[in-house]
Short mmCIF file of C-alpha atoms in Angstrom, two decimals:
data_model
loop_
_atom_site.label_atom_id
_atom_site.label_comp_id
_atom_site.label_asym_id
_atom_site.label_seq_id
_atom_site.Cartn_x
_atom_site.Cartn_y
_atom_site.Cartn_z
CA MET E 1 312.42 -35.61 170.16
CA ASP E 2 309.56 -36.72 167.93
CA ALA E 3 310.35 -35.83 164.36
CA PHE E 4 306.80 -36.49 163.79
CA SER E 5 305.15 -34.07 166.00
CA HIS E 6 304.59 -31.60 163.40
CA VAL E 7 302.58 -33.97 160.85
CA PRO E 8 299.22 -33.12 161.78
CA PRO E 9 297.00 -35.96 163.27
CA GLY E 10 295.49 -38.47 160.84
CA PHE E 11 298.20 -38.14 158.19
CA ARG E 12 299.91 -41.29 157.34
CA PHE E 13 302.98 -42.16 155.21
CA HIS E 14 301.85 -43.68 151.85
CA PRO E 15 303.99 -42.28 149.20
CA THR E 16 303.90 -43.08 145.96
CA ASP E 17 306.47 -44.80 143.86
CA GLU E 18 307.07 -41.06 142.04
CA GLU E 19 307.40 -39.44 145.49
CA LEU E 20 309.85 -42.10 146.92
CA VAL E 21 312.20 -41.88 143.87
CA ASP E 22 311.70 -38.45 142.63
CA TYR E 23 311.92 -36.98 146.21
CA TYR E 24 313.36 -38.78 148.70
CA LEU E 25 315.86 -40.74 146.77
CA ARG E 26 316.77 -37.72 144.81
CA LYS E 27 317.38 -35.72 147.61
CA LYS E 28 319.30 -38.53 149.67
CA VAL E 29 321.56 -38.91 146.58
CA ALA E 30 322.16 -35.39 146.07
CA LEU E 31 322.93 -35.00 149.95
CA LYS E 32 320.04 -32.43 150.30
CA LYS E 33 318.00 -31.94 153.53
CA ILE E 34 314.76 -34.07 153.54
CA ASP E 35 311.89 -32.35 155.41
CA LEU E 36 311.30 -35.16 157.86
CA ASP E 37 313.96 -37.90 158.77
CA VAL E 38 310.96 -40.51 157.90
CA ILE E 39 313.42 -42.89 156.10
CA LYS E 40 316.19 -44.49 157.84
CA ASP E 41 319.77 -45.72 156.83
CA ILE E 42 319.94 -49.32 157.16
CA ASP E 43 322.78 -51.82 156.24
CA LEU E 44 320.56 -54.32 154.38
CA TYR E 45 323.27 -56.92 154.56
CA LYS E 46 323.20 -56.90 158.47
CA ILE E 47 319.73 -57.03 159.15
CA GLU E 48 316.94 -59.67 158.74
CA PRO E 49 313.84 -58.64 157.15
CA TRP E 50 311.76 -59.24 160.52
CA ASP E 51 313.83 -56.80 162.22
CA LEU E 52 313.25 -53.83 159.97
CA GLN E 53 309.95 -53.22 161.70
CA GLU E 54 311.88 -52.07 164.75
CA GLN E 55 314.37 -50.02 163.20
CA CYS E 56 312.19 -48.47 160.39
CA LYS E 57 309.27 -47.42 162.73
CA ILE E 58 307.72 -43.77 161.62
CA GLY E 59 306.32 -42.52 164.74
CA ASN E 60 303.74 -44.72 166.50
CA GLU E 61 302.03 -45.39 163.29
CA GLU E 62 300.63 -49.02 162.66
CA GLN E 63 302.70 -49.88 159.69
CA ASN E 64 302.77 -53.11 157.23
CA GLU E 65 305.53 -51.72 155.04
CA TRP E 66 309.00 -50.36 155.90
CA TYR E 67 311.19 -47.75 154.34
CA PHE E 68 315.12 -47.23 154.32
CA PHE E 69 317.72 -46.30 152.47
CA SER E 70 320.42 -48.85 151.65
CA HIS E 71 323.79 -48.44 150.37
CA LYS E 72 325.00 -50.90 147.60
CA ASP E 73 327.52 -53.28 148.58
CA LYS E 74 329.61 -55.00 145.84
CA LYS E 75 329.90 -58.79 145.93
CA TYR E 76 333.41 -58.57 144.42
CA PRO E 77 335.54 -55.26 144.66
CA THR E 78 335.87 -55.18 140.98
CA GLY E 79 332.42 -56.35 139.77
CA THR E 80 328.85 -54.81 139.16
CA ARG E 81 326.96 -57.86 141.00
CA THR E 82 325.32 -56.64 143.85
CA ASN E 83 325.65 -58.74 146.82
CA ARG E 84 322.16 -59.01 148.91
CA ALA E 85 323.01 -61.61 151.26
CA THR E 86 322.30 -61.55 155.14
CA THR E 87 323.30 -64.01 157.71
CA ALA E 88 319.87 -65.69 157.61
CA GLY E 89 319.67 -65.70 153.99
CA PHE E 90 319.49 -63.57 150.71
CA TRP E 91 317.25 -61.49 148.57
CA LYS E 92 316.75 -62.57 145.23
CA ALA E 93 315.28 -60.34 142.32
CA THR E 94 312.19 -61.50 140.71
CA GLY E 95 310.17 -60.45 137.47
CA ARG E 96 310.87 -57.43 135.31
CA ASP E 97 312.10 -54.04 136.77
CA LYS E 98 309.41 -51.55 136.63
CA PRO E 99 310.26 -47.87 135.23
CA ILE E 100 309.17 -44.96 137.18
CA TYR E 101 308.12 -41.83 135.13
CA VAL E 102 307.20 -38.54 136.42
CA LYS E 103 305.45 -36.12 133.63
CA ASN E 104 306.50 -38.78 130.77
CA CYS E 105 310.36 -38.62 132.21
CA LEU E 106 312.10 -41.84 133.45
CA VAL E 107 313.38 -40.87 137.00
CA GLY E 108 314.01 -44.19 138.22
CA MET E 109 313.49 -48.15 138.26
CA ARG E 110 311.97 -50.46 140.87
CA LYS E 111 313.10 -54.15 141.29
CA THR E 112 311.24 -56.37 143.01
CA LEU E 113 313.12 -59.03 145.49
CA VAL E 114 312.31 -62.05 147.67
CA PHE E 115 314.10 -62.99 150.71
CA TYR E 116 315.09 -66.80 150.87
CA ARG E 117 316.36 -68.16 154.12
CA GLY E 118 319.64 -70.30 153.67
CA ARG E 119 322.18 -69.77 150.99
CA ALA E 120 322.16 -69.37 147.43
CA PRO E 121 321.48 -71.40 144.96
CA ASN E 122 319.32 -73.10 147.59
CA GLY E 123 317.38 -71.64 150.24
CA GLN E 124 314.04 -71.46 151.21
CA LYS E 125 311.69 -68.88 149.86
CA SER E 126 310.00 -66.62 152.54
CA ASP E 127 307.05 -64.17 152.78
CA TRP E 128 309.25 -61.04 153.00
CA ILE E 129 309.15 -58.97 149.59
CA MET E 130 311.46 -56.09 148.96
CA HIS E 131 310.84 -53.22 146.52
CA GLU E 132 314.30 -51.48 145.65
CA TYR E 133 314.42 -48.22 143.72
CA ARG E 134 317.23 -46.57 142.09
CA LEU E 135 317.70 -43.27 140.17
CA GLU E 136 317.86 -43.53 136.54
CA THR E 137 320.06 -40.26 135.97
CA ASN E 138 323.78 -39.81 136.44
CA GLU E 139 323.50 -36.47 137.66
CA TYR E 140 325.55 -37.16 140.29
CA GLY E 141 327.80 -40.09 139.04
CA ALA E 142 326.43 -43.88 139.51
CA PRO E 143 324.28 -43.71 142.73
CA GLN E 144 325.36 -46.38 145.24
CA VAL E 145 322.15 -45.55 147.28
CA SER E 146 319.01 -47.00 146.82
CA LEU E 147 315.61 -46.58 148.56
CA CYS E 148 314.01 -49.67 149.91
CA THR E 149 310.53 -50.75 150.66
CA SER E 150 309.80 -54.18 152.61
CA ALA E 151 306.95 -56.05 153.67
CA CYS E 152 305.45 -59.35 154.69
CA MET E 153 302.85 -60.86 152.50
CA LEU E 154 301.36 -62.99 155.14
CA PRO E 155 297.72 -62.18 155.86
CA ARG E 156 298.71 -60.81 159.47
CA ILE E 157 302.25 -59.30 159.91
CA GLN E 158 304.65 -61.26 161.53
CA THR E 159 305.65 -59.68 164.84
CA SER E 160 308.82 -62.06 165.32
CA ASP E 161 311.13 -64.52 163.84
CA THR E 162 309.63 -67.48 165.60
CA MET Z 1 298.60 -20.27 150.19
CA ASP Z 2 299.02 -23.79 150.09
CA ALA Z 3 298.02 -24.93 153.79
CA PHE Z 4 299.44 -28.15 152.85
CA SER Z 5 302.98 -26.83 152.06
CA HIS Z 6 304.27 -28.29 155.23
CA VAL Z 7 302.92 -31.86 155.20
CA PRO Z 8 306.07 -33.77 153.92
CA PRO Z 9 305.72 -35.43 150.83
CA GLY Z 10 303.95 -38.93 150.69
CA PHE Z 11 301.92 -38.15 153.77
CA ARG Z 12 298.28 -38.44 153.08
CA PHE Z 13 295.07 -37.83 155.35
CA HIS Z 14 294.01 -41.25 156.50
CA PRO Z 15 292.24 -40.39 159.82
CA THR Z 16 290.95 -43.24 162.03
CA ASP Z 17 287.52 -42.92 163.66
CA GLU Z 18 289.31 -42.01 166.76
CA GLU Z 19 291.50 -39.14 165.43
CA LEU Z 20 288.33 -37.61 163.51
CA VAL Z 21 286.40 -37.68 166.90
CA ASP Z 22 288.99 -36.89 169.72
CA TYR Z 23 291.02 -34.80 167.57
CA TYR Z 24 289.25 -32.81 164.82
CA LEU Z 25 285.70 -32.88 166.16
CA ARG Z 26 286.73 -31.95 169.62
CA LYS Z 27 288.66 -29.24 168.80
CA LYS Z 28 286.16 -27.66 166.65
CA VAL Z 29 283.40 -28.06 169.02
CA ALA Z 30 285.74 -26.39 171.76
CA LEU Z 31 286.57 -23.79 169.27
CA LYS Z 32 290.25 -24.44 169.33
CA LYS Z 33 292.91 -24.15 166.62
CA ILE Z 34 293.47 -27.17 164.63
CA ASP Z 35 297.05 -27.50 163.11
CA LEU Z 36 296.05 -27.98 159.66
CA ASP Z 37 292.76 -26.44 157.91
CA VAL Z 38 292.16 -29.78 156.62
CA ILE Z 39 288.48 -30.11 157.27
CA LYS Z 40 286.02 -27.61 155.58
CA ASP Z 41 282.82 -26.24 157.17
CA ILE Z 42 280.02 -27.19 154.83
CA ASP Z 43 276.56 -26.76 154.88
CA LEU Z 44 275.25 -30.21 153.97
CA TYR Z 45 271.65 -29.09 153.24
CA LYS Z 46 272.88 -26.77 150.53
CA ILE Z 47 275.37 -29.12 148.86
CA GLU Z 48 274.73 -32.44 146.65
CA PRO Z 49 276.92 -35.11 147.67
CA TRP Z 50 278.72 -35.27 144.03
CA ASP Z 51 279.58 -31.37 144.61
CA LEU Z 52 281.47 -32.39 147.65
CA GLN Z 53 284.84 -33.40 146.25
CA GLU Z 54 285.05 -30.18 144.69
CA GLN Z 55 284.41 -28.18 148.10
CA CYS Z 56 286.46 -30.61 150.24
CA LYS Z 57 289.95 -31.18 148.29
CA ILE Z 58 292.60 -31.89 150.54
CA GLY Z 59 295.77 -30.36 148.65
CA ASN Z 60 296.37 -32.09 145.15
CA GLU Z 61 295.60 -35.50 146.82
CA GLU Z 62 293.75 -37.90 144.99
CA GLN Z 63 290.71 -38.84 147.06
CA ASN Z 64 287.73 -41.30 147.23
CA GLU Z 65 286.47 -39.92 150.47
CA TRP Z 66 285.48 -36.09 151.74
CA TYR Z 67 285.90 -34.90 155.04
CA PHE Z 68 283.64 -31.53 156.23
CA PHE Z 69 282.33 -30.18 159.46
CA SER Z 70 278.56 -29.81 159.43
CA HIS Z 71 276.31 -27.57 161.78
CA LYS Z 72 272.95 -29.73 162.76
CA ASP Z 73 269.82 -28.18 161.23
CA LYS Z 74 266.61 -28.73 163.04
CA LYS Z 75 263.71 -30.05 161.17
CA TYR Z 76 261.16 -27.96 163.34
CA PRO Z 77 262.53 -25.06 165.64
CA THR Z 78 261.16 -26.76 168.71
CA GLY Z 79 261.88 -30.70 167.85
CA THR Z 80 265.01 -32.64 167.95
CA ARG Z 81 264.66 -34.68 164.65
CA THR Z 82 267.54 -33.63 162.36
CA ASN Z 83 266.78 -32.28 158.80
CA ARG Z 84 269.12 -33.66 156.42
CA ALA Z 85 267.32 -32.87 153.05
CA THR Z 86 269.37 -31.08 150.13
CA THR Z 87 267.75 -29.95 146.83
CA ALA Z 88 268.19 -33.10 145.03
CA GLY Z 89 267.35 -35.54 147.81
CA PHE Z 90 268.00 -36.54 151.50
CA TRP Z 91 270.43 -38.57 153.62
CA LYS Z 92 268.80 -41.29 155.31
CA ALA Z 93 270.38 -43.13 158.57
CA THR Z 94 271.08 -46.94 157.99
CA GLY Z 95 271.96 -49.50 160.37
CA ARG Z 96 273.26 -48.76 164.20
CA ASP Z 97 275.37 -46.17 165.30
CA LYS Z 98 278.96 -47.29 166.00
CA PRO Z 99 280.67 -46.04 169.20
CA ILE Z 100 283.89 -44.90 169.39
CA TYR Z 101 286.32 -45.62 172.04
CA VAL Z 102 289.55 -44.10 173.08
CA LYS Z 103 291.51 -45.90 175.75
CA ASN Z 104 288.03 -47.66 176.70
CA CYS Z 105 286.48 -44.60 176.90
CA LEU Z 106 283.32 -43.49 174.87
CA VAL Z 107 284.35 -40.39 173.19
CA GLY Z 108 281.76 -40.57 170.23
CA MET Z 109 279.45 -42.22 167.94
CA ARG Z 110 279.27 -42.91 164.19
CA LYS Z 111 276.08 -42.85 162.22
CA THR Z 112 276.02 -44.22 158.67
CA LEU Z 113 273.67 -42.82 156.28
CA VAL Z 114 272.54 -43.17 152.71
CA PHE Z 115 271.64 -40.53 150.18
CA TYR Z 116 268.46 -41.01 148.40
CA ARG Z 117 267.55 -39.06 145.32
CA GLY Z 118 263.91 -37.43 145.69
CA ARG Z 119 261.67 -36.66 148.83
CA ALA Z 120 260.88 -38.86 151.70
CA PRO Z 121 259.19 -41.35 152.25
CA ASN Z 122 259.76 -41.92 148.61
CA GLY Z 123 263.49 -41.56 146.59
CA GLN Z 124 265.72 -43.38 145.02
CA LYS Z 125 268.69 -45.03 146.74
CA SER Z 126 272.11 -43.68 145.45
CA ASP Z 127 275.72 -44.85 146.03
CA TRP Z 128 276.57 -42.02 148.28
CA ILE Z 129 276.94 -42.88 151.92
CA MET Z 130 278.14 -40.66 154.60
CA HIS Z 131 279.55 -41.18 158.23
CA GLU Z 132 278.47 -38.54 160.65
CA TYR Z 133 280.58 -38.50 163.81
CA ARG Z 134 279.48 -36.72 167.22
CA LEU Z 135 280.92 -36.08 170.50
CA GLU Z 136 279.45 -37.95 173.26
CA THR Z 137 280.24 -35.75 175.84
CA ASN Z 138 278.31 -32.61 177.09
CA GLU Z 139 281.85 -30.86 178.13
CA TYR Z 140 280.37 -27.99 176.23
CA GLY Z 141 276.76 -28.45 176.16
CA ALA Z 142 275.21 -30.47 173.28
CA PRO Z 143 277.27 -30.03 170.44
CA GLN Z 144 275.71 -28.48 167.34
CA VAL Z 145 278.55 -29.54 165.14
CA SER Z 146 279.13 -32.94 163.38
CA LEU Z 147 282.14 -34.10 161.43
CA CYS Z 148 281.34 -36.15 158.32
CA THR Z 149 282.82 -38.11 155.65
CA SER Z 150 281.32 -38.78 152.71
CA ALA Z 151 282.23 -41.38 149.75
CA CYS Z 152 280.53 -42.81 146.51
CA MET Z 153 280.52 -46.80 146.64
CA LEU Z 154 280.76 -47.22 142.72
CA PRO Z 155 284.00 -49.07 141.76
CA ARG Z 156 284.90 -45.67 140.35
CA ILE Z 157 284.70 -42.40 141.59
CA GLN Z 158 281.84 -40.52 140.09
CA THR Z 159 283.28 -37.07 138.43
CA SER Z 160 280.16 -35.48 137.77
CA ASP Z 161 276.26 -35.69 138.59
CA THR Z 162 275.41 -37.22 134.71
#
């Protein structure tokens, strides 16, 4: 079934930060139905960034950014540090988190991460970046799910790992 | 009624030339139903470019380009020259028409026009440009309707005529 058959021609998924946090992530965390199954669940720690485009396709749209939900994985069962390592490398936070406001209310935060090949604290910086959005409300307890967007910053999108 | 209530959040109208000609214009000319009433009918000769944004709003979307259908108006009843004058000025073609192909078949042409304030052959060039799409098939006779997109080329969109 093509879930996108009821989106009229010419419409493309170009959501704002506010829509991602306040509609898609909020509904996901509240286990509410999302109109269109446009954002997949992905285990971020089992997938390399260059494989996301295959998993996160939206209809037949040409994309340079990929959207997915990811459940937070703890580095240690009792700790609060988040494990963001894959087989080939790891995601490392960069810069400051950006607050997301809707009508002057803080609804979420956006963290920027860069993918490094190899193992921390070494590793080679790649062109893959990710934004990780989290809710800033404890309406449903501490949310263990975040919404991520990933993109390759090369002038042309990589189509394979090679 | 909000015609856009069934487009999921995050989707925006960013159609390709091919979608404009081969879906929206083709259906319009064939008098077939278009899924979503996203492109209005406008009498191009009775509206100034800076008034289009009010008439051609798509939901609550922030737009910098406006879409509408326009019926061709003849300069003289027996002639083939198209009259593109408004009260404040006129649209003048520039450059070559661009062919629009779908799967290697020519489906339409795109003409680029610039708006001049005043009367031809004088007039002062403005920052408003328009693309006028026409079908290149005579399936339904010579189509008298075209699909137009208009935009202001200023770094920031004009919000009024002043």
